Structures are given as structure tokens and as C-alpha cells.
Amino acid sequence: MSRLVIFSNRVPADGPPSGGLVVALQSTMDNRGGLWIGTEPGDEEPPDTLIPRQGETFDRLTMPLSRAEHEDYYLGYANSVLWPMLHGRVDLLDVSSGQRATYEAVNRRLAKLARPHLRDTDILWIHDYHLIPLAAALRELGVTNPIGFFLHTPFPDAGSVQALSHSDSFLRWFAAYDLVGLQTSRDVARFLDAFRSAGAAQLISGRCIRWQDEIIRVGSFPIGIDADGFRDMAEDAIRTQTPPLSSHRLMIGVDRLDYTKGIPNRLRGFQTYLRDHPAEEDRIAFVQIAPPTREDVGAYMDVRRELEQLSGEVNGEFSDIGYVPVQYIHRAVARSAISGLLRRADIALITPLNDGMNLVAKEFVAAQDPEDPGVLVLSKFAGAAEQLEGGAVLINPHDPASVADGIRKAARMPVGERRQRHEQMYDILRQSNGDWWADSYLRALEASAVIRISNLASLGQGSLGPMTSPLAAFPGKL
Ligand code: ADQ
């Protein structure tokens, strides 16, 4: 088996994983071994070399970033331009051309420093929006290995891509990959449509496009979790943890505190629910865990303020002796404690405005007691909705009445229906778990690379008609 080399912005430390990308990839690397390369914040003058980091099951190398690189590459271009753009929040774009140059320069420096550590037989798998130009930089250095890319965020609509002043170079970065992996088939349709909208695109198949003399392959590979492992952790957790002291039904939200996660929207939806259902027996205690992330970026401070104000407002309006409607925990909570809380919860309220997948939705389903499962209330804009739409209660996070209606439906759902919905979702999680995700992606990557190496040119031949919109397959859904 070829050695797998993963690239991502951060390299995980030894110990329990945190964050969606690491949660999903670490078990693959624990089982298969290999090399994981990333960056880390460094000093004013970081060494121009990769530093080995401690780790047991696989090797790790990091490239320390200078303070200026961290500011312009990580906080700047990646998190203040690409992250909002990829989530369709072009109103939050903070474009400064210097930042883009640093973003490309960091990718080129990483390619140069990684190059001597690569073997001819390695398979390279690059992750997420921080490192999109890395394959192009590696190819410039003569790397011919299979190189795949996986985007953990949604792929945006063509209009958002065009809000970048260099949208053609953004699209071109993807052309250096043998395979671009996205979370959902809707993302694939948007990806193809972005090339169509940029002009001179021809669809070779539903998964392959010719654009400005480049062949680009794409596929949807919904990221999965180890459902049985998470269920076991949740069972252990409730045996050892003290239960919360509330006699009310428990509803839970778990997110990084990010404006894409729609946390203020869910509080407004909960507020609407409480206004519409004043009876004692309809009360629900809502626990929202939202630790800080990216606090140096302005938009994150705004959402924190809004959330603090809204939870105070809801508690002011509805608190009673023995009842506090909202408990907002603004710190990281251990994964095992989260699994126990998810298991205890009667409802999970997951309302992102836009989300690549949302692993918490899957973790909630995995954590449930199959005999008495809780109900997943899920935004239709989470990637997870594509797989879980038959079992979850889907809502529109922009409409407080829709959120409130989802909560009411979940709170009143009879046990028979809860069991049947849970069973359906759990089966899907088991079939498409984290190992399946990585294996199916890597198999497809190897197949794509074989085609590129053996016969790239002939694929683009033949008479291909003008491309129609791939989004036509998603009527009313976009
Ligand atoms: P994230 O935006 O980080 O991931 P998510 O998919 O929900 O979002 O994954 C978060 C992971 O971190 C989960 O395993 C969760 O349990 C954990 N986590 C979340 N909040 C936590 C908290 N308060 N304390 C401790 N742990 C917490 C990105 C994309 C997602 C995509 C993933 C994986 O934005 O759309 O699903 O990558 O591809």
C-alpha cells in the first residue's frame, strides 16, 4: 500500500481529536500510518524548515508561520476572504490584495519544504480551503504523484465565486488536482456551475469537466463518523457523569462559535417556540455549547456579542423558579462529556445557515438510545441534510417560525416514530462511516490519477456541446 501523506492547516497533537477535519482523518491515519504535514503559528523569524512533531501512530511535520504570515494567510485570506465566500457570505469579504499574495506564498513555501520529504510512490491528500493552491505549487516543483483535494466547507454558488477579484485563478487552483472531493452532490453541481459560469467549460461527464484546456474531476464524498465508537463513548459517559439537575426536556446545540452556524437564529426560533407554548409541560431547557474560535477576526466578535445579548433576553423573558431556558457555555467541553450530553438530550437543534456537513448532527444520532431516541432538528442548509432528510426534522434556519415548528414537532413526536427515524439515520451513518469516506475517496483518487497519467489528452477530444447548468438537478433546493 502506498504511503498516505495528508496536508492540512493544522496537524493534530497526540490525544483525543477535536474539530471536524481531525476527527474524521485521525482514525484513518491511526490505522494506516503515513505522514501528516501542516502549519503552526510561529515567531517573528521562523526557521525555513519543517519541524518533526511528537506522535505515535503516524509521522507529523509542521511549518512554523511568521506572525505576518499567520495574520495575512490564516486570519486574513483564509478566514476573512475564503471562509465567508465559501459560505456565501460575500457581505463579510475583507479583501486586501496583500493577503492573497501571502496566502499563495505560504502555499508555495509549504510545497518547497515538503518536497524533499515526499517519495515517488506517495499518495498526497490535501485538505480544506487554507491549502487550495498547494497542488499547483507542488506540480511546479515536478511532483507527479496522485494529488487529491477535499473541501470540508460547502462549495458556493457561482455568484459568490465571482465576488473574488481573481475568480479565474481561484478556479484554476483546482485544476492541479487529480480529484476534487466535496461533501454533497449539491456542492458538486455548484462546483461545475462555477466553471460553466466562468465560460469556456464543457461537461465531459457528470463528474468531469474541461475548462480552459484543463481537465477537472470532482465527486461527492460525504464525510462520516465512527458511529458505533461514538455510541459506545456516549454509553460510557452517561454511566460515569452526573446528570444535569433539570426536570425539563433537554435540547442541545454544540458548535464552534461561528457566524455560519446560525446560533442567534436558533435562539430566535426557541424564543418564538416559548412565546407560542407558554404551558409548563411544554418547557424545554436548552443547553448551547459554543467555544470561541478565530476571535481575532471581527465578524466572530460580533456573533459572540449577539449571542450573549440574545440568551440574556430569552432568559429575562422566560426564566422562572426552577426553570432557566438557555444555558450558554462559552468554552470547549471534552468530547466524552459532549457525547454524554448528546445522549441525554431529547432534541438536538442544529441550525447552520450553511455548513459543509455538520458532524455534530451525525454524532447526536449515533449517541442516542435506540429504544428511546431523541429527535434531530436540522437545517436544510447543512450538508448532513442530504443524507439524513428522511429521519431528521428539517427546518429553515432563517425563519424563526420554522425553527419553532421543528422544536414543537420534535417535542411531541411519539416514541414509535422516533425509533423508526433514528433507525433509518443510524443505518446510513454505519454504511457511510469515517473509514468508508476515506477509503472511497482514496480509491477514486487512485483511479483518477491512473487516467491522468495514462491518457490525459485523449479525454478532452471529441465533440462536446455547450454546457447546461448542473443546478437544474436541484429544483427548488438552492
Ligand atoms: P466544523 O465547522 O468544525 O468542521 P463540525 O462538522 O460540526 O464543524 O465538526 C465539529 C467537530 O468538533 C465535531 O466532532 C464536534 O463534536 C466537535 N465540536 C464542536 N463543537 C464543540 C465544542 N463546543 N466543544 C468540543 N468539541 C466540539 C468543518 C466544516 C463542517 C464539516 C467538518 C468535517 O465546517 O461542515 O462537517 O469540517 O468535514
Short mmCIF file of C-alpha atoms and ligand atoms in Angstrom, two decimals:
data_model
loop_
_atom_site.label_atom_id
_atom_site.label_comp_id
_atom_site.label_asym_id
_atom_site.label_seq_id
_atom_site.Cartn_x
_atom_site.Cartn_y
_atom_site.Cartn_z
CA MET A 1 0.00 0.00 0.00
CA SER A 2 1.30 3.46 -0.89
CA ARG A 3 2.15 5.84 1.91
CA LEU A 4 -0.57 8.41 2.54
CA VAL A 5 0.60 11.99 3.06
CA ILE A 6 -2.04 14.33 4.45
CA PHE A 7 -1.72 18.11 4.27
CA SER A 8 -3.96 20.35 6.35
CA ASN A 9 -3.60 23.72 8.01
CA ARG A 10 -3.01 22.21 11.45
CA VAL A 11 -1.50 18.87 12.40
CA PRO A 12 -3.26 17.12 15.29
CA ALA A 13 -1.50 16.71 18.61
CA ASP A 14 -1.48 13.29 20.24
CA GLY A 15 -4.62 12.62 22.23
CA PRO A 16 -8.35 12.85 21.62
CA PRO A 17 -9.15 14.64 18.34
CA SER A 18 -11.06 17.91 18.21
CA GLY A 19 -12.53 19.74 15.20
CA GLY A 20 -14.32 18.13 12.29
CA LEU A 21 -11.39 17.57 9.94
CA VAL A 22 -9.16 15.95 12.55
CA VAL A 23 -11.98 13.82 13.99
CA ALA A 24 -12.59 12.36 10.54
CA LEU A 25 -8.98 11.84 9.43
CA GLN A 26 -7.22 10.79 12.59
CA SER A 27 -8.64 7.27 12.69
CA THR A 28 -7.62 6.72 9.04
CA MET A 29 -4.09 7.80 9.92
CA ASP A 30 -4.07 5.80 13.18
CA ASN A 31 -4.99 2.66 11.21
CA ARG A 32 -2.91 3.18 8.11
CA GLY A 33 0.09 5.23 9.28
CA GLY A 34 1.75 7.75 7.00
CA LEU A 35 2.80 11.38 7.22
CA TRP A 36 0.73 14.46 8.20
CA ILE A 37 2.10 17.88 7.25
CA GLY A 38 0.69 21.26 8.29
CA THR A 39 1.49 24.71 9.63
CA GLU A 40 1.61 26.20 13.12
CA PRO A 41 1.83 29.75 14.44
CA GLY A 42 5.49 30.65 14.99
CA ASP A 43 7.79 33.55 15.87
CA GLU A 44 8.86 36.65 14.06
CA GLU A 45 11.59 34.75 12.15
CA PRO A 46 10.56 31.09 11.88
CA PRO A 47 13.10 28.55 10.58
CA ASP A 48 12.74 27.73 6.88
CA THR A 49 12.37 24.02 7.56
CA LEU A 50 9.73 21.54 8.65
CA ILE A 51 9.80 20.53 12.32
CA PRO A 52 9.07 16.92 13.36
CA ARG A 53 6.29 16.73 15.97
CA GLN A 54 5.69 14.03 18.55
CA GLY A 55 3.17 11.37 17.54
CA GLU A 56 2.73 7.63 17.89
CA THR A 57 0.82 6.09 15.02
CA PHE A 58 1.94 8.37 12.17
CA ASP A 59 4.68 10.93 11.43
CA ARG A 60 3.98 14.65 11.72
CA LEU A 61 5.82 17.67 10.33
CA THR A 62 4.91 21.31 10.76
CA MET A 63 5.97 24.53 9.10
CA PRO A 64 6.05 27.40 11.64
CA LEU A 65 4.49 30.60 10.27
CA SER A 66 5.83 34.07 10.93
CA ARG A 67 3.42 36.44 12.71
CA ALA A 68 2.84 38.29 9.44
CA GLU A 69 2.09 35.02 7.63
CA HIS A 70 -0.33 33.96 10.37
CA GLU A 71 -2.11 37.33 10.09
CA ASP A 72 -2.33 37.51 6.32
CA TYR A 73 -2.58 33.84 5.33
CA TYR A 74 -4.61 32.35 8.19
CA LEU A 75 -6.62 35.17 9.80
CA GLY A 76 -6.62 37.23 6.63
CA TYR A 77 -7.08 35.47 3.33
CA ALA A 78 -8.21 32.03 4.56
CA ASN A 79 -10.60 33.14 7.27
CA SER A 80 -11.68 36.63 6.23
CA VAL A 81 -11.98 36.04 2.48
CA LEU A 82 -12.27 32.36 1.59
CA TRP A 83 -14.29 31.17 4.60
CA PRO A 84 -17.07 33.77 4.21
CA MET A 85 -17.02 33.43 0.40
CA LEU A 86 -17.30 29.63 0.56
CA HIS A 87 -20.31 30.02 2.87
CA GLY A 88 -21.95 32.57 0.57
CA ARG A 89 -21.33 35.49 2.99
CA VAL A 90 -19.81 37.82 0.44
CA ASP A 91 -21.04 40.75 2.56
CA LEU A 92 -18.28 39.80 5.05
CA LEU A 93 -15.43 39.63 2.49
CA ASP A 94 -12.45 41.59 3.70
CA VAL A 95 -10.38 41.67 0.54
CA SER A 96 -6.87 43.01 0.58
CA SER A 97 -4.56 42.02 -2.26
CA GLY A 98 -1.53 41.70 0.02
CA GLN A 99 -3.25 38.95 1.93
CA ARG A 100 -3.83 36.89 -1.18
CA ALA A 101 -0.15 37.17 -2.12
CA THR A 102 0.84 35.90 1.34
CA TYR A 103 -1.70 33.07 1.07
CA GLU A 104 -0.11 31.92 -2.19
CA ALA A 105 3.40 32.44 -0.83
CA VAL A 106 2.68 30.29 2.26
CA ASN A 107 1.38 27.54 0.00
CA ARG A 108 4.49 27.77 -2.20
CA ARG A 109 6.79 27.71 0.85
CA LEU A 110 4.99 24.67 2.24
CA ALA A 111 5.36 22.90 -1.13
CA LYS A 112 9.09 23.69 -1.25
CA LEU A 113 9.76 22.49 2.29
CA ALA A 114 7.60 19.36 1.92
CA ARG A 115 9.10 18.33 -1.45
CA PRO A 116 12.25 16.62 -0.02
CA HIS A 117 10.08 14.56 2.37
CA LEU A 118 7.96 13.06 -0.42
CA ARG A 119 8.53 9.70 -2.08
CA ASP A 120 7.62 8.85 -5.68
CA THR A 121 5.03 6.30 -4.56
CA ASP A 122 3.21 8.53 -2.04
CA ILE A 123 -0.44 9.48 -2.40
CA LEU A 124 -0.99 13.11 -1.38
CA TRP A 125 -4.30 14.26 0.10
CA ILE A 126 -4.67 17.98 0.72
CA HIS A 127 -7.46 19.29 2.93
CA ASP A 128 -9.53 22.40 3.06
CA TYR A 129 -9.56 25.98 1.95
CA HIS A 130 -6.27 27.05 3.54
CA LEU A 131 -4.28 24.99 1.05
CA ILE A 132 -6.17 25.08 -2.27
CA PRO A 133 -3.12 26.29 -4.33
CA LEU A 134 -0.77 23.71 -2.79
CA ALA A 135 -1.13 21.14 -5.59
CA ALA A 136 -0.29 23.75 -8.25
CA ALA A 137 2.80 24.71 -6.22
CA LEU A 138 3.85 21.04 -5.89
CA ARG A 139 3.31 20.40 -9.61
CA GLU A 140 5.57 23.39 -10.40
CA LEU A 141 8.26 21.62 -8.40
CA GLY A 142 7.86 18.50 -10.56
CA VAL A 143 5.67 16.41 -8.24
CA THR A 144 3.76 13.89 -10.40
CA ASN A 145 2.21 11.82 -7.59
CA PRO A 146 -1.56 11.45 -7.32
CA ILE A 147 -2.79 14.58 -5.52
CA GLY A 148 -6.32 14.84 -4.19
CA PHE A 149 -8.18 17.66 -2.50
CA PHE A 150 -11.11 17.58 -0.09
CA LEU A 151 -13.10 20.68 0.73
CA HIS A 152 -14.78 20.46 4.15
CA THR A 153 -16.90 23.58 3.63
CA PRO A 154 -19.75 23.93 1.13
CA PHE A 155 -18.84 24.89 -2.42
CA PRO A 156 -20.54 28.25 -3.06
CA ASP A 157 -22.78 29.44 -5.85
CA ALA A 158 -21.14 30.93 -8.94
CA GLY A 159 -22.03 34.50 -7.88
CA SER A 160 -20.05 34.17 -4.65
CA VAL A 161 -17.01 32.84 -6.54
CA GLN A 162 -17.20 35.80 -8.89
CA ALA A 163 -17.11 38.15 -5.90
CA LEU A 164 -13.40 37.28 -5.69
CA SER A 165 -11.49 39.71 -7.85
CA HIS A 166 -9.33 36.82 -9.08
CA SER A 167 -12.08 34.23 -9.51
CA ASP A 168 -10.38 32.62 -12.54
CA SER A 169 -7.18 31.93 -10.56
CA PHE A 170 -9.29 30.54 -7.71
CA LEU A 171 -10.91 28.09 -10.13
CA ARG A 172 -7.59 27.29 -11.77
CA TRP A 173 -6.08 26.20 -8.42
CA PHE A 174 -8.40 23.16 -8.57
CA ALA A 175 -7.05 22.07 -11.96
CA ALA A 176 -3.78 20.78 -10.49
CA TYR A 177 -5.63 18.03 -8.57
CA ASP A 178 -6.42 14.56 -9.83
CA LEU A 179 -9.68 14.62 -7.89
CA VAL A 180 -11.60 17.30 -6.02
CA GLY A 181 -13.77 15.83 -3.25
CA LEU A 182 -16.80 17.73 -1.99
CA GLN A 183 -19.32 16.90 0.71
CA THR A 184 -22.60 16.64 -1.22
CA SER A 185 -23.96 16.22 -4.72
CA ARG A 186 -25.36 19.75 -4.44
CA ASP A 187 -21.79 21.02 -3.90
CA VAL A 188 -20.68 19.11 -6.99
CA ALA A 189 -23.43 20.78 -9.01
CA ARG A 190 -22.38 24.22 -7.73
CA PHE A 191 -18.71 23.45 -8.44
CA LEU A 192 -19.46 22.52 -12.05
CA ASP A 193 -21.73 25.53 -12.40
CA ALA A 194 -18.97 27.89 -11.21
CA PHE A 195 -16.79 26.71 -14.12
CA ARG A 196 -19.72 26.92 -16.53
CA SER A 197 -20.41 30.49 -15.42
CA ALA A 198 -16.74 31.42 -15.86
CA GLY A 199 -17.09 30.46 -19.54
CA ALA A 200 -15.43 28.01 -21.94
CA ALA A 201 -16.47 24.93 -19.94
CA GLN A 202 -17.51 21.61 -21.42
CA LEU A 203 -19.01 18.81 -19.38
CA ILE A 204 -17.29 15.51 -20.16
CA SER A 205 -19.42 13.59 -17.65
CA GLY A 206 -21.41 14.48 -14.53
CA ARG A 207 -18.11 14.34 -12.64
CA CYS A 208 -15.58 15.63 -15.13
CA ILE A 209 -15.24 18.96 -16.86
CA ARG A 210 -12.95 20.51 -19.43
CA TRP A 211 -12.27 24.15 -18.68
CA GLN A 212 -9.74 26.39 -20.45
CA ASP A 213 -7.81 23.27 -21.57
CA GLU A 214 -7.73 21.78 -18.10
CA ILE A 215 -9.48 18.53 -17.16
CA ILE A 216 -11.03 18.72 -13.68
CA ARG A 217 -12.57 15.77 -11.86
CA VAL A 218 -14.90 16.13 -8.93
CA GLY A 219 -17.07 13.87 -6.78
CA SER A 220 -19.19 13.95 -3.65
CA PHE A 221 -17.85 12.04 -0.66
CA PRO A 222 -19.96 12.85 2.40
CA ILE A 223 -17.70 12.78 5.42
CA GLY A 224 -18.68 10.20 8.04
CA ILE A 225 -18.06 9.38 11.68
CA ASP A 226 -17.33 6.20 13.61
CA ALA A 227 -20.98 5.82 14.67
CA ASP A 228 -20.51 2.68 16.80
CA GLY A 229 -17.43 4.15 18.52
CA PHE A 230 -19.30 7.38 19.30
CA ARG A 231 -22.31 5.42 20.61
CA ASP A 232 -20.00 3.42 22.93
CA MET A 233 -18.37 6.63 24.21
CA ALA A 234 -21.82 8.12 24.89
CA GLU A 235 -22.95 4.99 26.78
CA ASP A 236 -19.82 5.11 28.92
CA ALA A 237 -20.24 8.83 29.52
CA ILE A 238 -23.74 8.58 30.94
CA ARG A 239 -22.62 5.81 33.28
CA THR A 240 -19.90 8.00 34.76
CA GLN A 241 -21.26 11.56 34.51
CA THR A 242 -23.59 13.35 36.90
CA PRO A 243 -26.90 14.09 35.17
CA PRO A 244 -27.99 17.74 34.89
CA LEU A 245 -30.42 18.87 37.60
CA SER A 246 -33.35 19.75 35.39
CA SER A 247 -36.73 18.10 35.25
CA HIS A 248 -37.42 19.68 31.86
CA ARG A 249 -36.86 18.17 28.48
CA LEU A 250 -33.30 18.80 27.32
CA MET A 251 -32.45 20.35 23.98
CA ILE A 252 -28.81 20.75 22.93
CA GLY A 253 -26.69 22.69 20.46
CA VAL A 254 -22.94 22.12 20.05
CA ASP A 255 -20.91 24.26 17.67
CA ARG A 256 -17.80 26.33 17.31
CA LEU A 257 -18.95 29.91 17.81
CA ASP A 258 -19.06 30.77 14.11
CA TYR A 259 -21.46 33.04 12.21
CA THR A 260 -22.16 30.23 9.74
CA LYS A 261 -23.65 28.01 12.45
CA GLY A 262 -26.80 30.13 12.85
CA ILE A 263 -26.75 30.16 16.66
CA PRO A 264 -28.53 33.52 17.04
CA ASN A 265 -31.18 32.27 14.56
CA ARG A 266 -31.80 29.19 16.68
CA LEU A 267 -32.22 31.32 19.80
CA ARG A 268 -34.78 33.45 17.98
CA GLY A 269 -36.54 30.24 16.92
CA PHE A 270 -36.50 28.98 20.52
CA GLN A 271 -37.83 32.32 21.70
CA THR A 272 -40.71 32.01 19.22
CA TYR A 273 -41.38 28.48 20.45
CA LEU A 274 -41.52 29.64 24.09
CA ARG A 275 -43.83 32.51 23.21
CA ASP A 276 -46.17 30.16 21.34
CA HIS A 277 -46.07 27.43 24.03
CA PRO A 278 -46.32 29.04 27.44
CA ALA A 279 -47.67 25.93 29.26
CA GLU A 280 -45.47 24.44 31.99
CA GLU A 281 -45.43 20.99 30.32
CA ASP A 282 -44.05 22.47 27.07
CA ARG A 283 -40.96 23.94 28.72
CA ILE A 284 -37.63 22.83 27.35
CA ALA A 285 -34.16 23.55 28.79
CA PHE A 286 -31.76 24.47 26.00
CA VAL A 287 -28.01 23.97 26.51
CA GLN A 288 -25.82 25.61 23.88
CA ILE A 289 -22.11 24.81 23.93
CA ALA A 290 -20.16 27.22 21.74
CA PRO A 291 -16.47 27.68 22.48
CA PRO A 292 -14.62 30.62 20.93
CA THR A 293 -12.77 30.25 17.63
CA ARG A 294 -10.91 32.75 15.42
CA GLU A 295 -11.55 35.53 17.93
CA ASP A 296 -9.06 37.80 16.17
CA VAL A 297 -11.47 38.07 13.23
CA GLY A 298 -14.02 40.90 13.70
CA ALA A 299 -17.11 39.01 12.49
CA TYR A 300 -16.57 36.44 15.26
CA MET A 301 -16.65 39.09 17.99
CA ASP A 302 -19.94 40.37 16.58
CA VAL A 303 -21.64 36.96 16.74
CA ARG A 304 -20.41 36.45 20.29
CA ARG A 305 -21.94 39.75 21.41
CA GLU A 306 -25.20 38.99 19.64
CA LEU A 307 -25.44 35.57 21.25
CA GLU A 308 -24.76 36.85 24.76
CA GLN A 309 -27.39 39.52 24.32
CA LEU A 310 -30.00 37.13 22.91
CA SER A 311 -29.54 34.44 25.56
CA GLY A 312 -29.89 37.13 28.24
CA GLU A 313 -33.04 38.37 26.52
CA VAL A 314 -34.65 34.90 26.33
CA ASN A 315 -33.76 34.12 29.94
CA GLY A 316 -35.08 37.51 31.04
CA GLU A 317 -38.39 36.85 29.31
CA PHE A 318 -39.00 33.21 30.31
CA SER A 319 -36.97 32.27 33.43
CA ASP A 320 -38.97 31.06 36.39
CA ILE A 321 -38.24 29.43 39.75
CA GLY A 322 -36.64 26.13 38.81
CA TYR A 323 -36.51 26.97 35.09
CA VAL A 324 -33.71 28.65 33.15
CA PRO A 325 -34.49 28.32 29.42
CA VAL A 326 -31.00 28.89 27.99
CA GLN A 327 -27.67 27.76 29.35
CA TYR A 328 -24.90 29.10 27.14
CA ILE A 329 -21.45 27.59 27.70
CA HIS A 330 -18.72 29.59 26.01
CA ARG A 331 -15.82 27.17 26.38
CA ALA A 332 -14.59 23.88 24.93
CA VAL A 333 -16.06 20.79 26.55
CA ALA A 334 -14.37 17.37 26.46
CA ARG A 335 -15.56 15.10 23.68
CA SER A 336 -16.72 12.37 26.06
CA ALA A 337 -18.76 14.91 28.07
CA ILE A 338 -20.34 16.12 24.81
CA SER A 339 -21.23 12.55 23.86
CA GLY A 340 -22.99 12.08 27.22
CA LEU A 341 -24.94 15.32 26.85
CA LEU A 342 -25.96 14.39 23.32
CA ARG A 343 -27.21 11.03 24.58
CA ARG A 344 -29.25 12.65 27.34
CA ALA A 345 -30.76 15.25 25.04
CA ASP A 346 -34.33 14.81 23.81
CA ILE A 347 -33.72 17.18 20.92
CA ALA A 348 -30.64 18.43 19.05
CA LEU A 349 -31.18 21.85 17.49
CA ILE A 350 -28.68 22.23 14.65
CA THR A 351 -29.40 25.27 12.51
CA PRO A 352 -26.40 26.30 10.39
CA LEU A 353 -27.07 28.88 7.69
CA ASN A 354 -24.62 26.95 5.56
CA ASP A 355 -22.39 24.03 6.57
CA GLY A 356 -20.24 21.58 4.61
CA MET A 357 -21.56 18.59 6.54
CA ASN A 358 -22.00 19.20 10.30
CA LEU A 359 -20.63 16.25 12.20
CA VAL A 360 -22.47 17.15 15.41
CA ALA A 361 -25.73 16.17 13.68
CA LYS A 362 -24.27 12.73 12.99
CA GLU A 363 -22.77 12.44 16.47
CA PHE A 364 -26.18 13.20 18.01
CA VAL A 365 -27.81 10.39 16.03
CA ALA A 366 -25.00 8.00 16.92
CA ALA A 367 -25.24 8.82 20.64
CA GLN A 368 -28.96 8.01 21.03
CA ASP A 369 -30.51 5.13 22.92
CA PRO A 370 -32.27 3.22 20.09
CA GLU A 371 -35.17 2.33 22.41
CA ASP A 372 -35.85 5.95 23.36
CA PRO A 373 -34.02 8.14 20.87
CA GLY A 374 -34.03 11.92 20.74
CA VAL A 375 -35.04 13.89 17.63
CA LEU A 376 -32.68 15.72 15.30
CA VAL A 377 -33.95 19.15 14.22
CA LEU A 378 -31.67 20.05 11.33
CA SER A 379 -31.18 22.97 8.98
CA LYS A 380 -31.81 22.12 5.36
CA PHE A 381 -28.58 24.03 4.61
CA ALA A 382 -26.34 21.56 6.46
CA GLY A 383 -24.62 19.06 4.14
CA ALA A 384 -25.85 16.33 6.52
CA ALA A 385 -29.43 17.07 5.41
CA GLU A 386 -28.75 15.40 2.05
CA GLN A 387 -28.22 12.04 3.77
CA LEU A 388 -30.47 12.46 6.81
CA GLU A 389 -33.53 14.14 5.30
CA GLY A 390 -35.68 11.03 5.84
CA GLY A 391 -35.02 10.90 9.58
CA ALA A 392 -34.38 14.45 10.73
CA VAL A 393 -36.96 17.21 11.12
CA LEU A 394 -35.72 19.68 8.52
CA ILE A 395 -36.16 23.39 9.13
CA ASN A 396 -35.32 26.72 7.51
CA PRO A 397 -32.94 28.46 9.94
CA HIS A 398 -33.75 31.90 8.52
CA ASP A 399 -37.37 31.65 9.67
CA PRO A 400 -37.94 31.60 13.47
CA ALA A 401 -41.42 30.13 12.90
CA SER A 402 -39.90 27.18 11.01
CA VAL A 403 -37.36 26.58 13.81
CA ALA A 404 -40.12 26.85 16.45
CA ASP A 405 -42.29 24.43 14.48
CA GLY A 406 -39.40 21.94 14.28
CA ILE A 407 -38.91 22.13 18.06
CA ARG A 408 -42.64 21.58 18.65
CA LYS A 409 -42.74 18.63 16.28
CA ALA A 410 -39.67 17.07 17.93
CA ALA A 411 -41.01 17.60 21.46
CA ARG A 412 -44.31 15.91 20.63
CA MET A 413 -43.06 13.09 18.45
CA PRO A 414 -44.31 9.66 19.61
CA VAL A 415 -41.70 7.07 20.52
CA GLY A 416 -42.59 4.77 17.60
CA GLU A 417 -41.83 7.49 15.06
CA ARG A 418 -38.66 8.50 16.91
CA ARG A 419 -37.39 4.92 16.82
CA GLN A 420 -38.16 4.48 13.16
CA ARG A 421 -36.46 7.77 12.18
CA HIS A 422 -33.45 7.00 14.35
CA GLU A 423 -33.01 3.51 12.92
CA GLN A 424 -33.09 4.86 9.38
CA MET A 425 -30.44 7.51 10.15
CA TYR A 426 -28.23 5.16 12.15
CA ASP A 427 -28.13 2.68 9.25
CA ILE A 428 -26.95 5.46 6.94
CA LEU A 429 -24.24 6.51 9.41
CA ARG A 430 -22.95 2.95 9.68
CA GLN A 431 -22.88 2.43 5.92
CA SER A 432 -21.06 5.71 5.30
CA ASN A 433 -18.77 5.93 8.33
CA GLY A 434 -15.40 7.70 8.53
CA ASP A 435 -13.43 4.73 7.19
CA TRP A 436 -15.81 4.35 4.24
CA TRP A 437 -15.38 8.06 3.47
CA ALA A 438 -11.58 7.91 3.39
CA ASP A 439 -11.43 4.56 1.56
CA SER A 440 -13.90 5.52 -1.13
CA TYR A 441 -12.21 8.88 -1.69
CA LEU A 442 -8.72 7.36 -1.92
CA ARG A 443 -9.88 4.62 -4.31
CA ALA A 444 -11.44 7.24 -6.58
CA LEU A 445 -8.28 9.37 -6.36
CA GLU A 446 -6.06 6.49 -7.42
CA ALA A 447 -8.37 5.71 -10.35
CA SER A 448 -8.34 9.39 -11.44
CA ALA A 449 -4.57 9.57 -11.23
CA VAL A 450 -4.21 6.47 -13.41
CA ILE A 451 -6.38 8.10 -16.09
CA ARG A 452 -4.35 11.34 -15.93
CA ILE A 453 -1.02 9.60 -16.21
CA SER A 454 -2.01 7.12 -18.91
CA ASN A 455 -4.12 9.17 -21.24
CA LEU A 456 -4.93 12.70 -20.23
CA ALA A 457 -5.00 14.22 -23.67
CA SER A 458 -7.48 11.86 -25.31
CA LEU A 459 -10.16 12.61 -22.68
CA GLY A 460 -10.58 16.13 -23.88
CA GLN A 461 -11.11 15.15 -27.53
CA GLY A 462 -14.45 14.60 -29.18
CA SER A 463 -17.25 16.97 -29.88
CA LEU A 464 -18.79 18.26 -26.70
CA GLY A 465 -21.79 20.53 -26.81
CA PRO A 466 -22.26 23.70 -24.77
CA MET A 467 -22.75 23.05 -21.09
CA THR A 468 -26.14 23.49 -19.45
CA SER A 469 -26.49 24.29 -15.76
CA PRO A 470 -25.79 21.30 -13.48
CA LEU A 471 -28.01 23.02 -10.91
CA ALA A 472 -31.09 22.02 -12.88
CA ALA A 473 -30.90 18.72 -10.97
CA PHE A 474 -31.76 20.57 -7.74
CA PRO A 475 -35.03 22.36 -8.49
CA GLY A 476 -36.18 24.49 -5.58
CA LYS A 477 -33.35 23.37 -3.35
CA LEU A 478 -30.76 26.06 -3.84
P1 ADQ B 1 -16.55 22.35 11.79
O1 ADQ B 1 -17.06 23.65 11.27
O2 ADQ B 1 -15.53 22.41 12.86
O3 ADQ B 1 -15.98 21.44 10.63
P2 ADQ B 1 -18.48 20.15 12.58
O4 ADQ B 1 -18.72 19.33 11.40
O5 ADQ B 1 -19.71 20.33 13.39
O6 ADQ B 1 -17.92 21.61 12.30
O7 ADQ B 1 -17.38 19.40 13.43
C1 ADQ B 1 -17.03 19.83 14.66
C2 ADQ B 1 -16.37 18.71 15.47
O8 ADQ B 1 -15.84 19.34 16.63
C3 ADQ B 1 -17.37 17.67 15.95
O9 ADQ B 1 -16.73 16.44 16.06
C4 ADQ B 1 -17.80 18.19 17.30
O10 ADQ B 1 -18.14 17.20 18.26
C5 ADQ B 1 -16.58 18.94 17.78
N1 ADQ B 1 -17.08 20.14 18.47
C6 ADQ B 1 -17.94 21.04 18.01
N2 ADQ B 1 -18.23 21.95 18.95
C7 ADQ B 1 -17.52 21.60 20.03
C8 ADQ B 1 -17.41 22.12 21.34
N3 ADQ B 1 -18.16 23.15 21.71
N4 ADQ B 1 -16.55 21.53 22.19
C9 ADQ B 1 -15.86 20.46 21.80
N5 ADQ B 1 -15.95 19.88 20.59
C10 ADQ B 1 -16.78 20.45 19.72
C11 ADQ B 1 -15.71 21.59 9.23
C12 ADQ B 1 -16.90 22.03 8.37
C13 ADQ B 1 -18.09 21.11 8.60
C14 ADQ B 1 -17.67 19.66 8.32
C15 ADQ B 1 -16.39 19.32 9.05
C16 ADQ B 1 -15.85 17.95 8.63
O11 ADQ B 1 -17.27 23.38 8.66
O12 ADQ B 1 -19.18 21.46 7.77
O13 ADQ B 1 -18.70 18.80 8.75
O14 ADQ B 1 -15.36 20.27 8.81
O15 ADQ B 1 -15.71 17.89 7.26
#
